[in-house]
Coordinates of C-alpha atoms and ligand atoms in Angstrom, one line a residue:
X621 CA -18.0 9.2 19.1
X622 CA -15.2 11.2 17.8
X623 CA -12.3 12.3 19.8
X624 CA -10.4 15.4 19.3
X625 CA -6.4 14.0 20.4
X626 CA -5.2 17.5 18.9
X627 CA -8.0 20.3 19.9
X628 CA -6.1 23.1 17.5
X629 CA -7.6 24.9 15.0
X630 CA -4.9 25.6 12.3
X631 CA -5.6 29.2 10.8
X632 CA -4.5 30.4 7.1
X633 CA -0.7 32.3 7.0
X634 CA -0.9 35.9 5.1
X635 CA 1.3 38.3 5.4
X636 CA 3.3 37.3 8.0
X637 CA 0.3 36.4 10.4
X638 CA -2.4 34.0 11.3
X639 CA -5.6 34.4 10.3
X640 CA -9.0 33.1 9.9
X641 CA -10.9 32.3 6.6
X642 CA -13.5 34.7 5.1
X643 CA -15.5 31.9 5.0
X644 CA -15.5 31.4 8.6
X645 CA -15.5 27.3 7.8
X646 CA -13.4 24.8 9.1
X647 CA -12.9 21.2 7.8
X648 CA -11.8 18.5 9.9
X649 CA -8.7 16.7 9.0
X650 CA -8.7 12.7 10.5
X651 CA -7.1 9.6 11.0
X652 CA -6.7 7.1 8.6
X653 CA -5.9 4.3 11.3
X654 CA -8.9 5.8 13.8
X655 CA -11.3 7.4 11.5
X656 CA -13.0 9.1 14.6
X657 CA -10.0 11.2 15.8
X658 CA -9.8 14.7 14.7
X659 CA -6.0 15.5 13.9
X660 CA -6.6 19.1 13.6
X661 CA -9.0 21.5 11.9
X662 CA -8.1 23.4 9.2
X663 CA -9.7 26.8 7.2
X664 CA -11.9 26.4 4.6
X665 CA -10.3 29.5 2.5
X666 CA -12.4 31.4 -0.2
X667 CA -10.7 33.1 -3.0
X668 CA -10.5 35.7 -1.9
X669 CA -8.4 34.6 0.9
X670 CA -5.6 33.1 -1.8
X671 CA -6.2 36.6 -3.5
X672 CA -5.2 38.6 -0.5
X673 CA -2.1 35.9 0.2
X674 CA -1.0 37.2 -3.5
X675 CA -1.6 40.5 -3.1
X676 CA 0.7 39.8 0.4
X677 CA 3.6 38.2 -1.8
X678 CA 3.7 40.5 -4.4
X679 CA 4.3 43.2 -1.5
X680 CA 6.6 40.7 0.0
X681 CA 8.9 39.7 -3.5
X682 CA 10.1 43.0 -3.7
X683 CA 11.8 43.4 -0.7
X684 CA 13.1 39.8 -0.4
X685 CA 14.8 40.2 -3.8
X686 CA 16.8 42.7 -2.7
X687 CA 18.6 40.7 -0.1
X688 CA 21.3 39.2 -0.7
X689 CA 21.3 35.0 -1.3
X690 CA 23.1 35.1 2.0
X691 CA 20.7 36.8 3.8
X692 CA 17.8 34.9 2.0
X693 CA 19.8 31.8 3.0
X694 CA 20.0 32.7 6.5
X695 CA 16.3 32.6 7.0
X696 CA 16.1 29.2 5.0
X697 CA 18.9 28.0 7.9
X698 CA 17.0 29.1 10.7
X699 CA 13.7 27.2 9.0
X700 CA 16.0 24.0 9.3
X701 CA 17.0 24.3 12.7
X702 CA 13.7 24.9 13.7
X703 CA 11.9 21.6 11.4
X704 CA 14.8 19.9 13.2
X705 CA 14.0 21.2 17.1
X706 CA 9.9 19.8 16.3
X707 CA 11.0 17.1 14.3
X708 CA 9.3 14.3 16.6
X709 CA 6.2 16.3 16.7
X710 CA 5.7 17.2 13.2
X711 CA 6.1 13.3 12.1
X712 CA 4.3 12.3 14.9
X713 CA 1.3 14.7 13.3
X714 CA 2.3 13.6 9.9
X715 CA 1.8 9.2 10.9
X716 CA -1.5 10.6 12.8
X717 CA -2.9 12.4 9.4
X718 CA -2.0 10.4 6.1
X719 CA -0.9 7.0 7.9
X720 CA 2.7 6.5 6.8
X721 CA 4.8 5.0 9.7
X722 CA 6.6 6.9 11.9
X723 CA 10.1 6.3 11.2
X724 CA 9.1 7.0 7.4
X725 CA 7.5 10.1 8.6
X726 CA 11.1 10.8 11.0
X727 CA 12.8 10.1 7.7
X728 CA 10.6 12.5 5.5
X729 CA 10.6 14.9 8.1
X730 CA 14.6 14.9 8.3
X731 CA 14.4 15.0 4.4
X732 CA 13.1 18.4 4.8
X733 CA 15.5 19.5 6.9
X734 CA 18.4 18.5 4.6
X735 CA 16.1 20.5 1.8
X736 CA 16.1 23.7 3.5
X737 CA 20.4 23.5 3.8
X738 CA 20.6 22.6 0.8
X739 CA 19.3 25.6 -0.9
X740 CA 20.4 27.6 2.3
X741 CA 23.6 26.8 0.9
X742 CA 22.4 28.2 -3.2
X743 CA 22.2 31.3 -1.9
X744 CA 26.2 31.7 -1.9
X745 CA 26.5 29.8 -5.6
X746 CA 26.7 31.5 -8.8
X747 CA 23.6 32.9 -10.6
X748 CA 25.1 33.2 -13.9
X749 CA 27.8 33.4 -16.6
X750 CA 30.6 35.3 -18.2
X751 CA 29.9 35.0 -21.9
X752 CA 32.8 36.2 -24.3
X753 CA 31.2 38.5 -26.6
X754 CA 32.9 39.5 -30.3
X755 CA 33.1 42.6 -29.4
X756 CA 36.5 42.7 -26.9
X757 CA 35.4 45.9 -25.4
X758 CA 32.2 44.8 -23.7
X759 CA 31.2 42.6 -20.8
X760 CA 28.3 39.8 -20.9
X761 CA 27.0 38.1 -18.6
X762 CA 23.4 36.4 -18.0
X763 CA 21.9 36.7 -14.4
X764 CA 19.6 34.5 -13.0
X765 CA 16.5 36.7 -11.7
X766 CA 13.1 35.6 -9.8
X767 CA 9.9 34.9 -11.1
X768 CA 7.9 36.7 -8.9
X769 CA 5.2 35.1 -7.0
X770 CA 4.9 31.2 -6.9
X771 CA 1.8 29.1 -6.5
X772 CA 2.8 25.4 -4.7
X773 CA -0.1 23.1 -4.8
X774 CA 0.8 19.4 -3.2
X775 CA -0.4 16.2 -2.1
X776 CA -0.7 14.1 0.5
X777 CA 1.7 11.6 0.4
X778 CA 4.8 13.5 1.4
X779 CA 3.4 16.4 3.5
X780 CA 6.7 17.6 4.6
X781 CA 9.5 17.1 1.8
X782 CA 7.1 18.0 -1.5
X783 CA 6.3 21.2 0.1
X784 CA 9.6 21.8 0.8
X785 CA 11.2 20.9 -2.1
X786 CA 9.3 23.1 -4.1
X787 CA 9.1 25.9 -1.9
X788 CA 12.5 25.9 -0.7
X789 CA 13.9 26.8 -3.8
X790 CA 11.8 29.5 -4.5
X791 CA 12.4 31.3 -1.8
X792 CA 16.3 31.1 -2.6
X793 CA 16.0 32.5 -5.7
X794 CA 14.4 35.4 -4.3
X795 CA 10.6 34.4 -4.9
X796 CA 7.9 35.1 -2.7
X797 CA 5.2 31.2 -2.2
X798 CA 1.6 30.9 -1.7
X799 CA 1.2 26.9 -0.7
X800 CA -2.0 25.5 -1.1
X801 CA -1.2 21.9 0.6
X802 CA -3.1 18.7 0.3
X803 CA -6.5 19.3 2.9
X804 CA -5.8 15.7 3.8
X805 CA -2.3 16.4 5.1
X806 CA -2.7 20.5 5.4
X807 CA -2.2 19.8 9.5
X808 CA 1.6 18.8 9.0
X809 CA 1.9 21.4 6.3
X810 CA 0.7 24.4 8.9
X811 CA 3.2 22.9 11.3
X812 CA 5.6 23.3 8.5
X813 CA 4.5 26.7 7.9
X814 CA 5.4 28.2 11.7
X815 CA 8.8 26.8 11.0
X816 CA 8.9 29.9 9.1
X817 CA 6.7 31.8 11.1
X818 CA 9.4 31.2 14.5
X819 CA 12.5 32.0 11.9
X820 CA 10.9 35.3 11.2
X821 CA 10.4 35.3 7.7
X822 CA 9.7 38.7 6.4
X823 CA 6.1 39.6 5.7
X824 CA 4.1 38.1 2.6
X825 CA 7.3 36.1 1.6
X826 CA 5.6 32.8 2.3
X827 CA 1.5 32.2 2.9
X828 CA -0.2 29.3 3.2
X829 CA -3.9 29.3 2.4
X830 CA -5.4 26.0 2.9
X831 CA -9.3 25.3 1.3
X832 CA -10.5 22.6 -1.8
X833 CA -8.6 21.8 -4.8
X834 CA -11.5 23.2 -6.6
X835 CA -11.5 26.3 -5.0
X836 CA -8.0 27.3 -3.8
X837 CA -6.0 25.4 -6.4
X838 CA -8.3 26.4 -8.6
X839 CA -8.0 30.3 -8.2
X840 CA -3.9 30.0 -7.9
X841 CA -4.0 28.2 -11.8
X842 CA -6.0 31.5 -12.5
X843 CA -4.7 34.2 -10.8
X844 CA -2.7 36.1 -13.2
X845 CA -0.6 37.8 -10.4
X846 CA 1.1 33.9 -9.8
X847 CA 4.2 33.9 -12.4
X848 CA 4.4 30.2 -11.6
X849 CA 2.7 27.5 -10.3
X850 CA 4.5 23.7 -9.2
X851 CA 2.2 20.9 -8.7
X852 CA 2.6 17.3 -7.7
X853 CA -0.3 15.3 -7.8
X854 CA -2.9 13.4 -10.1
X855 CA -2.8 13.3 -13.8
X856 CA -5.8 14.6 -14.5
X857 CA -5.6 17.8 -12.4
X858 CA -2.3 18.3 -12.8
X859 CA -3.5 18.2 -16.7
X860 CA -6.1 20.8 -15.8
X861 CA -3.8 23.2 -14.0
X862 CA -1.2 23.1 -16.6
X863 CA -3.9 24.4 -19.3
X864 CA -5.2 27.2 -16.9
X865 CA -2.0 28.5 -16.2
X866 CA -0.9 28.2 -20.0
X867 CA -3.9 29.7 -20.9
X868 CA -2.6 33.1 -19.1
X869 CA 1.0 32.5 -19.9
X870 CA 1.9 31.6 -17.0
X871 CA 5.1 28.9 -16.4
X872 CA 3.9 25.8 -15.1
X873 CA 5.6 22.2 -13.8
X874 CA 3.7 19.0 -13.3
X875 CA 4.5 15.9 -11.7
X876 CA 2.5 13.7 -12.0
X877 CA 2.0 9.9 -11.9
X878 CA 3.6 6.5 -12.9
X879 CA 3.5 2.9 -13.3
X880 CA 6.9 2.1 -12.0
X881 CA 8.5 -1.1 -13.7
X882 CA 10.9 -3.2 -12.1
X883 CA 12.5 -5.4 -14.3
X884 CA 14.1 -8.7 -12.9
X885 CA 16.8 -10.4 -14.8
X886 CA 17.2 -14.1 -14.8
X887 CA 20.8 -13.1 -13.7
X888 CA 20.3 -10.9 -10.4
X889 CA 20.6 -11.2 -7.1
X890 CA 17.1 -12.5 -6.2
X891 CA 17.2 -11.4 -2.8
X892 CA 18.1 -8.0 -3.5
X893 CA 15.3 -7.8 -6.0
X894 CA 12.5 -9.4 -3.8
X895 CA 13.6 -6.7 -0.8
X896 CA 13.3 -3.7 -3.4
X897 CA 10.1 -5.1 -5.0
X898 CA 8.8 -5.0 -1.1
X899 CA 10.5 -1.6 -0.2
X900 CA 9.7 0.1 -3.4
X901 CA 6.1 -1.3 -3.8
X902 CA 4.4 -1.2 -0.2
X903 CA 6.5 1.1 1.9
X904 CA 4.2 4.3 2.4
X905 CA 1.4 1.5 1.5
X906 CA 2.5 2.1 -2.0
X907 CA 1.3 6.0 -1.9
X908 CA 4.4 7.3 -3.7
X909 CA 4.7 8.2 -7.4
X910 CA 7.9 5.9 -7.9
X911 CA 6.6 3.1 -6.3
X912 CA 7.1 -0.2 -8.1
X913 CA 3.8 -1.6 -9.4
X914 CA 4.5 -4.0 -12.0
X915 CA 7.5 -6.4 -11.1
X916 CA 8.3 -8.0 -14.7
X917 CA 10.1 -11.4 -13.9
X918 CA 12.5 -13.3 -16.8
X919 CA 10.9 -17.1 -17.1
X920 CA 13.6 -18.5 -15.6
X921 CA 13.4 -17.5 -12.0
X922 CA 10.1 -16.4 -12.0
X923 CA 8.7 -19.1 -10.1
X924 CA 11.4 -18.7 -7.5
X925 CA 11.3 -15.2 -7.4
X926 CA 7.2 -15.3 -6.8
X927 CA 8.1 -17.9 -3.6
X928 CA 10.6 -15.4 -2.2
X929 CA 8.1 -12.7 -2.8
X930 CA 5.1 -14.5 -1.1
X931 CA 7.4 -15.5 1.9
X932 CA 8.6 -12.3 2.5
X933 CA 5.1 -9.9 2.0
X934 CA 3.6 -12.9 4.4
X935 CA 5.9 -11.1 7.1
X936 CA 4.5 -7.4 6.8
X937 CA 3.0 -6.1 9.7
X938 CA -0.7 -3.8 8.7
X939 CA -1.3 -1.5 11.6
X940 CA -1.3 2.1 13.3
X941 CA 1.8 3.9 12.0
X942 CA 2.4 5.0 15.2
X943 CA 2.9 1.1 16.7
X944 CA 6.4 0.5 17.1
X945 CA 5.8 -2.9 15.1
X946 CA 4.0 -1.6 12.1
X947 CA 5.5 -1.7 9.0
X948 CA 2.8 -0.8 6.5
X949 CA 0.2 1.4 7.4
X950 CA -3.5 2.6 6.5
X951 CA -4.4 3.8 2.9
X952 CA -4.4 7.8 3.7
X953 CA -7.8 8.1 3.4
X954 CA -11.5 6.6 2.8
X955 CA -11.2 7.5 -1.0
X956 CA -7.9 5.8 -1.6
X957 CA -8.6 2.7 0.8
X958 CA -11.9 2.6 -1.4
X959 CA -10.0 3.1 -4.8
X960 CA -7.4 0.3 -4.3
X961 CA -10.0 -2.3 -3.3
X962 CA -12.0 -1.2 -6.7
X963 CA -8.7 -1.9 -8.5
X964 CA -8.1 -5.4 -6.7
X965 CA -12.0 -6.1 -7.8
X966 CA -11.2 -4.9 -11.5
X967 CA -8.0 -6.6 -11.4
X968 CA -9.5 -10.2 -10.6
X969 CA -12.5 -9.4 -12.5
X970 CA -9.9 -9.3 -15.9
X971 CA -8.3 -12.7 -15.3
X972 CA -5.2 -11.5 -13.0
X973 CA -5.0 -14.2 -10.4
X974 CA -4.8 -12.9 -6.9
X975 CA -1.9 -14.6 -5.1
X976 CA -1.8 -13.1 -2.0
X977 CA -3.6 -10.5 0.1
X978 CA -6.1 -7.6 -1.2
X979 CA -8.5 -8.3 1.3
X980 CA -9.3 -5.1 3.7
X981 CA -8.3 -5.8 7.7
X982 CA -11.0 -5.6 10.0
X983 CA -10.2 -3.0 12.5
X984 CA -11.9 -2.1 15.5
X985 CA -11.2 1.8 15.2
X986 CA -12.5 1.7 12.0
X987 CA -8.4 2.1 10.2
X988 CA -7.9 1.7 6.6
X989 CA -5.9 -1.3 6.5
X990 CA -5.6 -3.6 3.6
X991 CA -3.2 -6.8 3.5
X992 CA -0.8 -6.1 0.9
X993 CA -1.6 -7.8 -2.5
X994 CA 0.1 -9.6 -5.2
X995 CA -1.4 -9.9 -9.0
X996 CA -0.1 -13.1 -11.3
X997 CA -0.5 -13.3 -14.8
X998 CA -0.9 -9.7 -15.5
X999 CA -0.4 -8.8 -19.0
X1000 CA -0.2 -5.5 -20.5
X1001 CA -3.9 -4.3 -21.7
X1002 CA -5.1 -4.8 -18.1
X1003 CA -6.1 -1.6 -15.9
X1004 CA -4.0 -3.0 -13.0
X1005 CA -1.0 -2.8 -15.3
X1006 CA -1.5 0.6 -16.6
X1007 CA -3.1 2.7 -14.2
X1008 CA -1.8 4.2 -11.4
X1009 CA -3.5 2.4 -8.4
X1010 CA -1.9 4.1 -5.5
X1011 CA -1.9 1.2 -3.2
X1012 CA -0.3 -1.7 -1.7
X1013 CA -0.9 -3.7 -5.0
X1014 CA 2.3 -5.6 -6.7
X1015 CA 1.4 -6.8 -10.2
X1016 CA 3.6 -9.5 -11.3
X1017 CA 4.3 -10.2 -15.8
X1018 CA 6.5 -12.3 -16.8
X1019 CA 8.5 -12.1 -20.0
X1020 CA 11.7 -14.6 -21.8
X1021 CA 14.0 -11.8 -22.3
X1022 CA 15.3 -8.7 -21.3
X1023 CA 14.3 -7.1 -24.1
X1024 CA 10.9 -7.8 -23.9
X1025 CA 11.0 -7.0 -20.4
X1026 CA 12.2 -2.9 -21.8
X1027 CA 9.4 -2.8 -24.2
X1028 CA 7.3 -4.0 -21.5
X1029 CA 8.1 -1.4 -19.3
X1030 CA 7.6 0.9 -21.8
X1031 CA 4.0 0.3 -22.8
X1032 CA 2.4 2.2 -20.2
X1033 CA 1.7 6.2 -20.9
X1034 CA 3.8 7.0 -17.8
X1035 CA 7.9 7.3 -17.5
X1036 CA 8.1 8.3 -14.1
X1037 CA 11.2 6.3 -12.4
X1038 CA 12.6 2.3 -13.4
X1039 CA 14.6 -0.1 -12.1
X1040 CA 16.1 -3.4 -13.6
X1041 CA 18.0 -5.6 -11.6
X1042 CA 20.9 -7.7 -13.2
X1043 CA 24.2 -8.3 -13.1
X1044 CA 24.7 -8.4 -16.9
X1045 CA 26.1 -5.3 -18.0
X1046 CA 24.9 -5.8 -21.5
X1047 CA 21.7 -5.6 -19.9
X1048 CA 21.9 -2.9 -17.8
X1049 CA 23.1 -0.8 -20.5
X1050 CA 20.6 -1.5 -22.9
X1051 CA 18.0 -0.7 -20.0
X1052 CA 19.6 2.7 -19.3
X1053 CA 19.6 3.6 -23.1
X1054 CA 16.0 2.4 -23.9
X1055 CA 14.0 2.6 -20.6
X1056 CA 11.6 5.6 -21.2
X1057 CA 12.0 7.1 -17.7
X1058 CA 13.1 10.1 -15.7
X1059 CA 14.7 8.1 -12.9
X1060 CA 16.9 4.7 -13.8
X1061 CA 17.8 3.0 -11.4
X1062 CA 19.8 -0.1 -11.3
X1063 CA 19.7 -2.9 -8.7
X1064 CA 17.4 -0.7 -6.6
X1065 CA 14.1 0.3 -5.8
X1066 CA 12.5 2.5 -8.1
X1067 CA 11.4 4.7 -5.4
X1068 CA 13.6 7.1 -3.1
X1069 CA 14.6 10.1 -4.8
X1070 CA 17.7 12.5 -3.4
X1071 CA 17.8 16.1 -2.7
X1072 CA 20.8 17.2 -4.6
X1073 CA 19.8 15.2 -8.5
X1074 CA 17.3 16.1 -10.8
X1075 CA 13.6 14.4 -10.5
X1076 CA 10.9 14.3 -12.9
X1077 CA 9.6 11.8 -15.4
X1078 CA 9.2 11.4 -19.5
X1079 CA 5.6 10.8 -21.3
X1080 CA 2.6 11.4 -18.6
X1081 CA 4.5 11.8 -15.6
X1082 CA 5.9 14.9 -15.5
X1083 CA 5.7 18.2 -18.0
X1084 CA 9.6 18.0 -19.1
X1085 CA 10.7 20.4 -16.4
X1086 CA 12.9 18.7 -13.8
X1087 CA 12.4 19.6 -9.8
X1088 CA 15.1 19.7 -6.7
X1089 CA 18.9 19.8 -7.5
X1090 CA 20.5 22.2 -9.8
X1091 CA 16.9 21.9 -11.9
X1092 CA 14.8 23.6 -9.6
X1093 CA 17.1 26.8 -10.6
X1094 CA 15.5 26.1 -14.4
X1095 CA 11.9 26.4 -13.3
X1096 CA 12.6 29.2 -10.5
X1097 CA 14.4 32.0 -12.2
X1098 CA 14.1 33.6 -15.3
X1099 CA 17.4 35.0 -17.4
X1100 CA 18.6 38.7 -18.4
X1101 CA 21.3 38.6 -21.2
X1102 CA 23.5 41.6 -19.9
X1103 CA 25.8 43.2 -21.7
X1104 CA 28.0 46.2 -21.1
X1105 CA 29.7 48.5 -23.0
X1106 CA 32.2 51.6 -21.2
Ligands
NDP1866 N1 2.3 12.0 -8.1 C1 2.0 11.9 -6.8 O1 2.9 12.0 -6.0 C2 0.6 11.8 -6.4 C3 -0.4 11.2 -7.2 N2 -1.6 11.1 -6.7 C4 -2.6 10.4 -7.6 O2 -3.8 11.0 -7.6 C5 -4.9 10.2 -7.1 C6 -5.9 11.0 -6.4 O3 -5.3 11.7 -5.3 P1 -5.8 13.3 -5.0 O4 -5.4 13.6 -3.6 O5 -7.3 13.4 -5.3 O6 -4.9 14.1 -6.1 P2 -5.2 15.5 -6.7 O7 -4.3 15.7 -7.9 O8 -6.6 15.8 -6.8 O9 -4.6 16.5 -5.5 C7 -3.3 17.0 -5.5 C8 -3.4 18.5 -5.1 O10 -4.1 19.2 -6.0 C9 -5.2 19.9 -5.4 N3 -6.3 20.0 -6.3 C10 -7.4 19.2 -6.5 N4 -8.2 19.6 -7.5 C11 -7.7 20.8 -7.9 C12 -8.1 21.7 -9.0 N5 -9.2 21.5 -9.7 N6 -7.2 22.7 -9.2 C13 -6.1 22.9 -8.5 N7 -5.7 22.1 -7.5 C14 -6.5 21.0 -7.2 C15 -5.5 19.1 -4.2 O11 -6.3 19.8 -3.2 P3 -7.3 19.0 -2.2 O12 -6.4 18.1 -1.4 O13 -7.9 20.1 -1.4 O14 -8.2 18.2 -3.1 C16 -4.1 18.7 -3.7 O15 -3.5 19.8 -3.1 C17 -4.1 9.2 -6.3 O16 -4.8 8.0 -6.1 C18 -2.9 9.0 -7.0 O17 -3.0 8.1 -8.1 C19 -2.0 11.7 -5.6 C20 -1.1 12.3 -4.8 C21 0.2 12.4 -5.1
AKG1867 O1 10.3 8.3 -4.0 C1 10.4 9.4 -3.4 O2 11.3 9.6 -2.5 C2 9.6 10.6 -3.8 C3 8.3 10.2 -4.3 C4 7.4 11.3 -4.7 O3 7.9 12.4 -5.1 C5 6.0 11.2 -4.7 O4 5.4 10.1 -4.4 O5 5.3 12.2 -5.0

């Protein structure tokens, strides 16, 4: 029987109001710890609902560029203080639809908030640059200007901060968003939305039109009225976006995937390094693109290192996010909970030796719970060491030296984030200059990325272009060379 804990129909946001699909279809969003329970329902959108949300922000960009950054600021403050007032709720809704725990969820949610200052603050910064020019007469200067219209396609796996991360900046810089979220988290993401909608945002500056990947996302890769388009998400779409919206000329930014190394020096603190490979490998059930999947251990303390490991993942707690004494939850949904068991299968079925866990937890409500698992003797050519599995799957390699641990690392098509821990500063410094990632980190986890620094990855992950920080204002604005003359 399915229960309905939330009865509320979530409707499409155009033009500064709520409205119902063309299509007049709903889909259900649900559970991942109680299958049965609707969440919410959201609108099935047809294109030409995402058309009219354009033809809504194109109306919309050309008024809010004419604020001031203050002004535009201003709203982005009030969206803050507002995410703040529901925070409770909205990561409440956020543990109920994609699983993650609910102080994780607190903690994305309060992410958010520190997103929206943070480019509340940008709109008082400088948007360009005296340039001397030869001739001693004349001023020049380049200004940062807006795109136009933006396209935000996201996942599921951090329903709150990607949207925000990517949206808040392009509101700052005086653009106007259509978000196409996730479906499976697109309940959190309307919650998100009337943020906005309570701070008063001015008409058609930001829209959200929820529907399939196929359709939605689809249209806002084509749509030639979208200037940009930011994605986070799988390879292979992301892939597919970027040559749509290339294909009409459009700027685009991908991020993508990765096969996170953490690297594990004979000389490190091993306690630190077995709590990061257990924070940055199965928090969020692994559903993060900077998890650490492949722990790669020197010989000489690999043995103790695996007995610290085992001990310690022995102690996590599988359950309802929302249970007080949860510290993993379910995979976010049927597909992924389905795709991580196929990779433990594929795993075992090319010689890795299951150590611990893998198995899926019998739940009477149906959740989709699996006992975290650890992989020995991985080596390189396997799938479990090069694809991204998305899961609560640790893959264990181990190598004699540092060095090999690098090229290790490296032998995977992704570069998203790495870590090595090591007290040998030889080492580290070697690892900074030859690990081929976006994000080094040393002695910590490779996942947990901050507001204010540059994030993206090298190779697969990403498409070159960095998001949050100071780099969101590369992919936001364009640049006018301006030079005056009396
Ligand atoms: N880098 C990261 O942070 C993430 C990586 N992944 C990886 O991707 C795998 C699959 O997850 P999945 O959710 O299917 O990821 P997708 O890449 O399919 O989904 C990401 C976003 O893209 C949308 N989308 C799907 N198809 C299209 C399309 N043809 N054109 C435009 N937009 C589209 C989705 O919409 P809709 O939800 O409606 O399908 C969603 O909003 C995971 O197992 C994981 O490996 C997934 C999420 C995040
Ligand atoms: O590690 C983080 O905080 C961010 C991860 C992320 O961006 C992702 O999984 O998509």
């Amino acid at each position: 029987m399915k229960t309905t804990m939330e009865t509320r129909t979530f409707l499409n946001y155009i033009n500064g109001k709520w409205s119902e699909s063309s299509s007049n279809e709903v889909t259900e969003s649900n559970n991942p710890a109680k299958p049965n329970e609707v969440v919410g329902k959201i609108q099935s959108s047809t294109k030409q609902d995402l058309d009219n949300a354009v033809q809504a922000a194109e109306a919309g960009q050309k008024k809010w560029k004419k604020m001031t950054g203050a002004e535009r600021g201003n709203y982005l403050f009030k969206v803050a203080d507002i995410l703040e007032q529901n925070l409770e709720d909205i990561a409440e809704t956020m543990t109920r639809e994609m699983g993650k725990t609910l102080p994780e969820a607190k903690g994305e949610t309060a992410r958010g908030v520190a997103i929206l200052r943070y480019y509340a603050g940008e709109g008082m910064r400088s948007e360009g640059d005296v340039i001397p020019s030869t001739d001693s007469s004349a001023l020049m200067f380049s200004k940062r200007v807006p795109l136009g219209v933006v396209g935000v396609i996201t996942p599921w796996n951090f329903p709150v901060a990607i949207p925000l991360w990517k949206s808040a900046p392009a509101l700052i810089y005086g653009n106007a968003v259509v978000l196409k979220p996730a479906t499976e988290a697109a309940v959190t993401a309307a919650k998100v939305i009337e943020c906005f909608d309570k701070a008063g945002f001015p008409e058609g500056v930001i829209n959200l039109v929820t529907g399939k990947g196929s359709v939605i996302g689809q249209r806002i890769a084509e749509n030639e009225q979208i200037t940009a388009v930011t994605f986070t998400g799988s390879n292979s779409t992301g892939q597919h976006i970027g040559k749509t919206v290339a294909a009409r000329g459009g700027k685009y930014q991908l991020e993508m995937g990765g096969k996170n190394p953490l690297i594990v020096a004979d000389d490190c603190d091993i306690d630190l390094a077995v709590d990061a490979a257990i924070s940055g490998g199965l928090k969020s059930t692994g559903q993060k693109c900077t998890c650490s999947s492949r722990v790669i251990v020197q010989a000489g303390i690999y043995e103790k290192f695996k007995q610290k490991l085992i001990a310690k993942v022995e102690e996590i707690t599988v359950g309802d996010g929302l249970n007080e004494n949860t510290w993993m939850g379910p995979c976010a949904s049927k597909g992924q909970y389905e795709s991580v068991q196929e990779y433990i299968k594929i795993g075992q079925e090319e010689g890795a030796e299951l150590i611990f866990g893998g198995r899926p937890i019998n739940d009477e409500d149906g959740g989709y719970y699996l006992e975290p698992a650890i992989f020995d003797h991985v080596s390189t050519n396997m799938k479990i060491a090069q694809e991204e599995i998305f899961g609560p799957v640790l893959a264990l390699m181990k190598v004699d030296t540092v060095e090999e641990a690098i090229d290790l690392a490296n032998d995977v098509d992704f570069g998203l984030s790495a870590s090595i821990f090591s007290k040998n500063i030889d080492h580290i410094l070697s690892f900074i200059d030859d690990i081929d990632a976006g994000l080094v980190r040393i002695n910590s986890e490779t996942a947990g990325v901050e507001l204010q620094a540059p994030f993206g990855g090298m190779k697969a992950s990403s498409s070159y272009s960095r998001e949050q920080g100071q780099a969101a204002k590369e992919f936001f604005t364009t640049m006018k060379t301006v030079f005056v003359k009396g």
